[in-house]
Each structure stands twice: as C-alpha cells, then as structure tokens.
Tab-separated table of C-alpha atoms (C1' of nucleotides) in Angstrom:
chain	number	residue	atom	x	y	z
A	1	UNK	CA	118.419	80.547	77.101
A	2	UNK	CA	118.628	77.343	75.009
A	3	UNK	CA	115.534	76.135	73.662
A	4	UNK	CA	115.608	72.277	72.617
A	5	UNK	CA	114.050	72.514	69.494
A	6	UNK	CA	113.129	68.611	68.958
A	7	UNK	CA	111.313	68.702	72.192
A	8	UNK	CA	108.780	71.393	71.082
A	9	UNK	CA	105.287	70.189	69.423
A	10	UNK	CA	104.949	70.538	65.630
A	11	UNK	CA	102.321	72.001	63.611
A	12	UNK	CA	101.138	68.798	62.655
A	13	UNK	CA	100.342	67.546	66.195
A	14	UNK	CA	98.017	71.064	66.122
A	15	UNK	CA	96.582	70.519	62.563
A	16	UNK	CA	94.984	66.740	63.006
A	17	UNK	CA	91.363	66.718	62.047
A	18	UNK	CA	89.633	65.713	65.383
A	19	UNK	CA	90.107	68.302	68.067
A	20	UNK	CA	89.120	65.899	71.134
A	21	UNK	CA	92.187	63.818	69.720
A	22	UNK	CA	94.407	66.899	70.374
A	23	UNK	CA	92.612	67.977	73.600
A	24	UNK	CA	93.320	64.488	74.978
A	25	UNK	CA	97.018	64.970	73.913
A	26	UNK	CA	97.841	68.096	75.375
A	27	UNK	CA	97.041	66.562	78.491
A	28	UNK	CA	100.871	66.230	80.291
A	29	UNK	CA	102.455	68.383	77.720
A	30	UNK	CA	104.569	71.501	78.683
A	31	UNK	CA	102.998	74.838	78.542
A	32	UNK	CA	106.197	77.215	78.163
A	33	UNK	CA	106.510	81.163	78.226
A	34	UNK	CA	109.437	83.285	77.949
A	35	UNK	CA	108.055	87.135	78.502
A	36	UNK	CA	110.062	89.872	80.286
A	37	UNK	CA	113.042	87.745	80.108
A	38	UNK	CA	111.841	85.294	82.596
A	39	UNK	CA	110.889	81.426	81.590
A	40	UNK	CA	107.803	79.682	83.392
A	41	UNK	CA	106.904	76.339	82.418
A	42	UNK	CA	103.897	74.142	83.390
A	43	UNK	CA	102.686	70.646	82.756
A	44	UNK	CA	98.846	70.786	81.259
A	45	UNK	CA	96.712	68.834	83.575
A	46	UNK	CA	92.958	70.172	82.142
A	47	UNK	CA	92.015	71.153	78.880
A	48	UNK	CA	88.574	71.732	77.302
A	49	UNK	CA	87.688	71.511	73.309
A	50	UNK	CA	85.639	73.941	71.489
A	51	UNK	CA	84.706	73.374	67.449
A	52	UNK	CA	83.290	75.759	64.974
A	53	UNK	CA	81.057	73.037	63.711
A	54	UNK	CA	78.028	71.779	65.679
A	55	UNK	CA	78.938	73.442	69.060
A	56	UNK	CA	77.047	76.300	70.427
A	57	UNK	CA	79.383	77.060	73.126
A	58	UNK	CA	82.143	78.084	70.741
A	59	UNK	CA	82.743	81.851	69.902
A	60	UNK	CA	82.483	80.824	66.204
A	61	UNK	CA	79.776	78.568	66.106
A	62	UNK	CA	77.777	78.022	62.643
A	63	UNK	CA	81.138	79.856	61.086
A	64	UNK	CA	80.483	83.123	63.326
A	65	UNK	CA	83.311	85.517	62.149
A	66	UNK	CA	84.461	88.690	64.045
A	67	UNK	CA	87.691	90.579	64.511
A	68	UNK	CA	87.872	88.230	67.529
A	69	UNK	CA	87.387	84.983	66.318
A	70	UNK	CA	89.016	85.236	63.224
A	71	UNK	CA	92.029	83.716	64.662
A	72	UNK	CA	90.339	80.676	65.047
A	73	UNK	CA	89.866	79.621	61.359
A	74	UNK	CA	93.772	79.903	60.831
A	75	UNK	CA	95.618	76.743	60.478
A	76	UNK	CA	96.367	74.931	64.001
A	77	UNK	CA	99.015	75.837	66.593
A	78	UNK	CA	98.924	79.246	66.982
A	79	UNK	CA	97.403	81.036	70.313
A	80	UNK	CA	93.992	82.366	70.628
A	81	UNK	CA	94.071	84.954	73.561
A	82	UNK	CA	90.812	86.691	74.569
A	83	UNK	CA	89.582	88.808	77.295
A	84	UNK	CA	86.985	87.019	79.467
A	85	UNK	CA	84.324	89.037	81.689
A	86	UNK	CA	86.744	92.310	80.497
A	87	UNK	CA	89.538	91.131	83.311
A	88	UNK	CA	90.624	87.583	82.618
A	89	UNK	CA	92.904	86.574	79.597
A	90	UNK	CA	92.017	83.250	78.481
A	91	UNK	CA	94.929	80.844	76.606
A	92	UNK	CA	93.398	78.379	73.591
A	93	UNK	CA	95.465	76.478	70.952
A	94	UNK	CA	94.067	76.939	67.392
A	95	UNK	CA	93.698	73.269	65.848
A	96	UNK	CA	92.715	71.779	62.520
A	97	UNK	CA	93.051	73.009	59.093
A	98	UNK	CA	92.474	76.685	57.925
A	99	UNK	CA	89.163	77.538	57.509
A	100	UNK	CA	87.656	75.135	60.421
A	101	UNK	CA	87.525	77.094	63.944
A	102	UNK	CA	88.419	74.639	66.377
A	103	UNK	CA	90.261	75.328	69.620
A	104	UNK	CA	91.458	73.819	72.571
A	105	UNK	CA	91.434	76.231	76.331
A	106	UNK	CA	94.035	75.525	78.732
A	107	UNK	CA	92.316	75.409	82.041
A	108	UNK	CA	94.973	74.380	84.575
A	109	UNK	CA	98.798	73.561	84.878
A	110	UNK	CA	100.812	72.304	87.099
A	111	UNK	CA	103.943	74.196	87.782
A	112	UNK	CA	107.048	73.043	86.815
A	113	UNK	CA	109.555	76.422	86.425
A	114	UNK	CA	109.512	79.843	87.484
A	115	UNK	CA	107.236	79.395	90.223
A	116	UNK	CA	108.636	82.691	91.756
A	117	UNK	CA	107.775	84.529	88.716
A	118	UNK	CA	104.421	83.365	88.758
A	119	UNK	CA	103.882	84.530	92.498
A	120	UNK	CA	105.554	88.054	91.443
A	121	UNK	CA	103.074	88.198	89.086
A	122	UNK	CA	99.817	87.591	91.126
A	123	UNK	CA	100.388	89.652	93.206
A	124	UNK	CA	99.079	87.681	96.340
A	125	UNK	CA	99.996	85.019	98.626
A	126	UNK	CA	97.452	82.625	96.842
A	127	UNK	CA	99.377	79.212	96.776
A	128	UNK	CA	97.392	77.891	93.926
A	129	UNK	CA	99.185	79.621	91.025
A	130	UNK	CA	97.737	78.017	87.937
A	131	UNK	CA	94.401	76.051	88.817
A	132	UNK	CA	91.908	78.092	86.282
A	133	UNK	CA	92.250	79.145	83.123
A	134	UNK	CA	92.358	82.895	84.339
A	135	UNK	CA	94.909	82.979	86.773
A	136	UNK	CA	97.377	80.837	84.887
A	137	UNK	CA	97.368	83.341	82.221
A	138	UNK	CA	98.079	85.770	84.543
A	139	UNK	CA	100.882	83.718	86.224
A	140	UNK	CA	102.293	82.868	83.001
A	141	UNK	CA	102.210	86.119	81.930
A	142	UNK	CA	99.929	85.388	78.921
A	143	UNK	CA	98.070	88.557	77.572
A	144	UNK	CA	96.401	89.131	74.418
A	145	UNK	CA	99.717	90.649	73.385
A	146	UNK	CA	100.217	87.291	72.420
A	147	UNK	CA	96.972	86.446	70.363
A	148	UNK	CA	98.053	84.859	67.022
A	149	UNK	CA	101.530	83.760	68.011
A	150	UNK	CA	103.109	80.934	66.284
A	151	UNK	CA	103.559	78.376	69.036
A	152	UNK	CA	105.655	76.321	66.945
A	153	UNK	CA	108.082	79.352	66.504
A	154	UNK	CA	108.841	78.788	70.245
A	155	UNK	CA	109.130	82.646	70.534
A	156	UNK	CA	107.891	83.870	73.167
A	157	UNK	CA	105.410	81.101	73.923
A	158	UNK	CA	105.532	77.129	73.112
A	159	UNK	CA	104.426	73.661	74.249
A	160	UNK	CA	106.935	70.800	74.720
A	161	UNK	CA	106.601	67.377	74.965
A	162	UNK	CA	106.249	65.973	78.329
A	163	UNK	CA	105.535	62.415	80.045
A	164	UNK	CA	102.281	60.563	78.340
A	165	UNK	CA	99.387	60.364	79.910
A	166	UNK	CA	97.295	56.954	79.814
A	167	UNK	CA	93.846	56.563	78.680
A	168	UNK	CA	93.161	55.127	82.429
A	169	UNK	CA	94.462	58.698	83.922
A	170	UNK	CA	92.166	60.589	81.677
A	171	UNK	CA	88.703	61.958	82.845
A	172	UNK	CA	86.294	62.954	80.020
A	173	UNK	CA	83.279	65.119	81.886
A	174	UNK	CA	81.520	68.220	80.826
A	175	UNK	CA	82.726	71.927	80.211
A	176	UNK	CA	82.509	74.787	82.940
A	177	UNK	CA	80.778	77.845	82.556
A	178	UNK	CA	78.967	77.004	79.282
A	179	UNK	CA	75.468	76.830	80.350
A	180	UNK	CA	74.191	79.250	77.637
A	181	UNK	CA	75.163	76.613	74.931
A	182	UNK	CA	71.845	74.867	75.506
A	183	UNK	CA	72.361	70.926	74.598
A	184	UNK	CA	76.062	71.674	73.341
A	185	UNK	CA	76.652	72.295	77.242
A	186	UNK	CA	76.303	68.700	77.838
A	187	UNK	CA	79.289	67.271	75.478
A	188	UNK	CA	81.766	65.883	77.574
A	189	UNK	CA	84.521	68.001	75.880
A	190	UNK	CA	86.613	68.866	78.931
A	191	UNK	CA	89.168	66.531	80.126
A	192	UNK	CA	92.033	66.396	83.271
A	193	UNK	CA	94.401	64.398	84.769
A	194	UNK	CA	92.561	62.106	87.448
A	195	UNK	CA	93.876	63.157	90.988
A	196	UNK	CA	95.820	65.682	90.154
A	197	UNK	CA	95.520	68.723	92.638
A	198	UNK	CA	95.450	71.299	90.000
A	199	UNK	CA	92.655	70.699	88.327
A	200	UNK	CA	90.401	73.512	88.630
A	201	UNK	CA	87.361	72.989	91.269
A	202	UNK	CA	83.802	72.719	90.460
B	1	DC	C1'	73.765	104.520	71.562
B	2	DG	C1'	72.197	102.149	75.916
B	3	DG	C1'	71.706	97.329	77.708
B	4	DC	C1'	73.166	92.647	78.650
B	5	DT	C1'	76.001	88.762	79.173
B	6	DG	C1'	79.960	86.016	79.229
B	7	DA	C1'	85.146	79.668	77.846
B	8	DT	C1'	86.159	83.819	85.637
B	9	DT	C1'	88.361	85.235	89.892
B	10	DC	C1'	88.684	87.506	93.901
B	11	DG	C1'	86.959	89.701	98.510
B	12	DC	C1'	83.280	90.665	101.647
B	13	DT	C1'	78.860	89.149	103.845
C	1	DG	C1'	77.060	82.190	98.676
C	2	DC	C1'	76.976	86.955	96.162
C	3	DG	C1'	78.215	90.972	93.353
C	4	DA	C1'	82.003	93.680	91.828
C	5	DA	C1'	85.467	94.458	88.011
C	6	DT	C1'	85.005	96.032	82.921
C	7	DC	C1'	85.289	95.117	77.685
C	8	DA	C1'	84.087	92.890	73.126
C	9	DG	C1'	80.193	91.420	70.670
C	10	DC	C1'	75.074	91.565	69.883
C	11	DC	C1'	70.439	93.223	69.856
C	12	DG	C1'	66.926	96.645	70.222
C	13	DC	C1'	65.641	101.160	70.151
DNA sequence: CGGCTGATTCGCT
DNA sequence: GCGAATCAGCCGC
C-alpha cells in the first residue's frame, strides 16, 4: 500500500519540550497501523500526558529506570507499548528530547478505516471498537511487539495529520486510574474532544 | 521467593 | 457493582 510521506508527522512534532503541547496537538491526528497485511486508521479523540519530571503517575517518575521504562528516555517519536494488568497492551508516544522520560497515552480513537478488521480482532460483537486504551490497542493490532517502533518510519505504525482541533473543542481534566499518584492524580493532563462519542467513559 | 499492585476490560451477580 | 484475568516491578522475609 502507498503511504503519503508528506502526511506523516515528523520527529520534530514529538520532540518539542512540553509534553502537554504534544498531547493537545495529537487530538484530531490519525493513528495508523499496518499489521498482518491489514491497514487500520482512527482519529485520536482522547489522550493523557505523563512526565518523567515531577509526575508520580509516570512509570519513569523521579528518573526511575527499568527495562520497561528505558524506552521512555529515548528521543521523541517512538512507541512505548506496555502490558497492563497482565492482559491489556497500552500504546504511548514517547516525546521530548533523549534523556527526558515524557510520553502521551492514546486513550481513545474514532475509527476511520478497517473497522471490519478491528471487529474481527476483538472477537466480539461489541460496537465500541476503540473507546478505551486497552481495547483500541487490541482493535488496531498493537502489542508489545511494536514497542520502540519509530513512528516517523511509518513501517507498521505511524501517525498522520488530520483535521485541526480548535481550543474550544478541547477539554482538559484529570487522568483516569492514577489514584496511586497522590497530589499528581489531580493534574489536568487528560485531554479529549468535546462531545465526541468515542471518548472513554468515567 | 511470596505477595501485592496496577495508565483495564468483561462477564456475572 | 464486584471480581477475574495474569504479568512486570517492587518490597519484605
């Protein structure tokens, strides 16, 4: 299949210094996978930002390094996929410069292409294919095998430009499932598109 | 080494 | 609304 390289987000998009800017700008962009010869695309409608600096919710908070978090210290533009609750694969985009462990969790998509493939991967008749971080990874075929993939290389996974989202359409609120992070659980670092029915519920 | 906890989701009570 | 599924990381013995 032909990929329009002009439409693929460059590394410079991810390597900006403020992870919150990158998170907000990812709303409206299009996440694409090309896995098992199937292409799936979906508009990003919900994200969360995590920062290695002063954020207890981040796996790499306070400079913590493990085999799992090492990927977050790389230069922006690569995928961080990890296993949650031993079952679900969660997809993040690494941001900022090398040595700074910032990342953006993709929490929900609005399907654009390959819905039948997504349905088949879920192996269920659930109509909401991508309204949560675990289920969207399953629908899109994302597993830890894609960990450390370079998004700008547009090999198996990449992100394309989409319709711009105005500031009025964005909502900033608290992140989900990070109660363990103390004060940082209240940071308004979750962003979603107002009124979009694919945003995960709470 | 055992036990606990999670950036979650699904199915049953 | 609660618990299971089930793995990486961490802490205590």
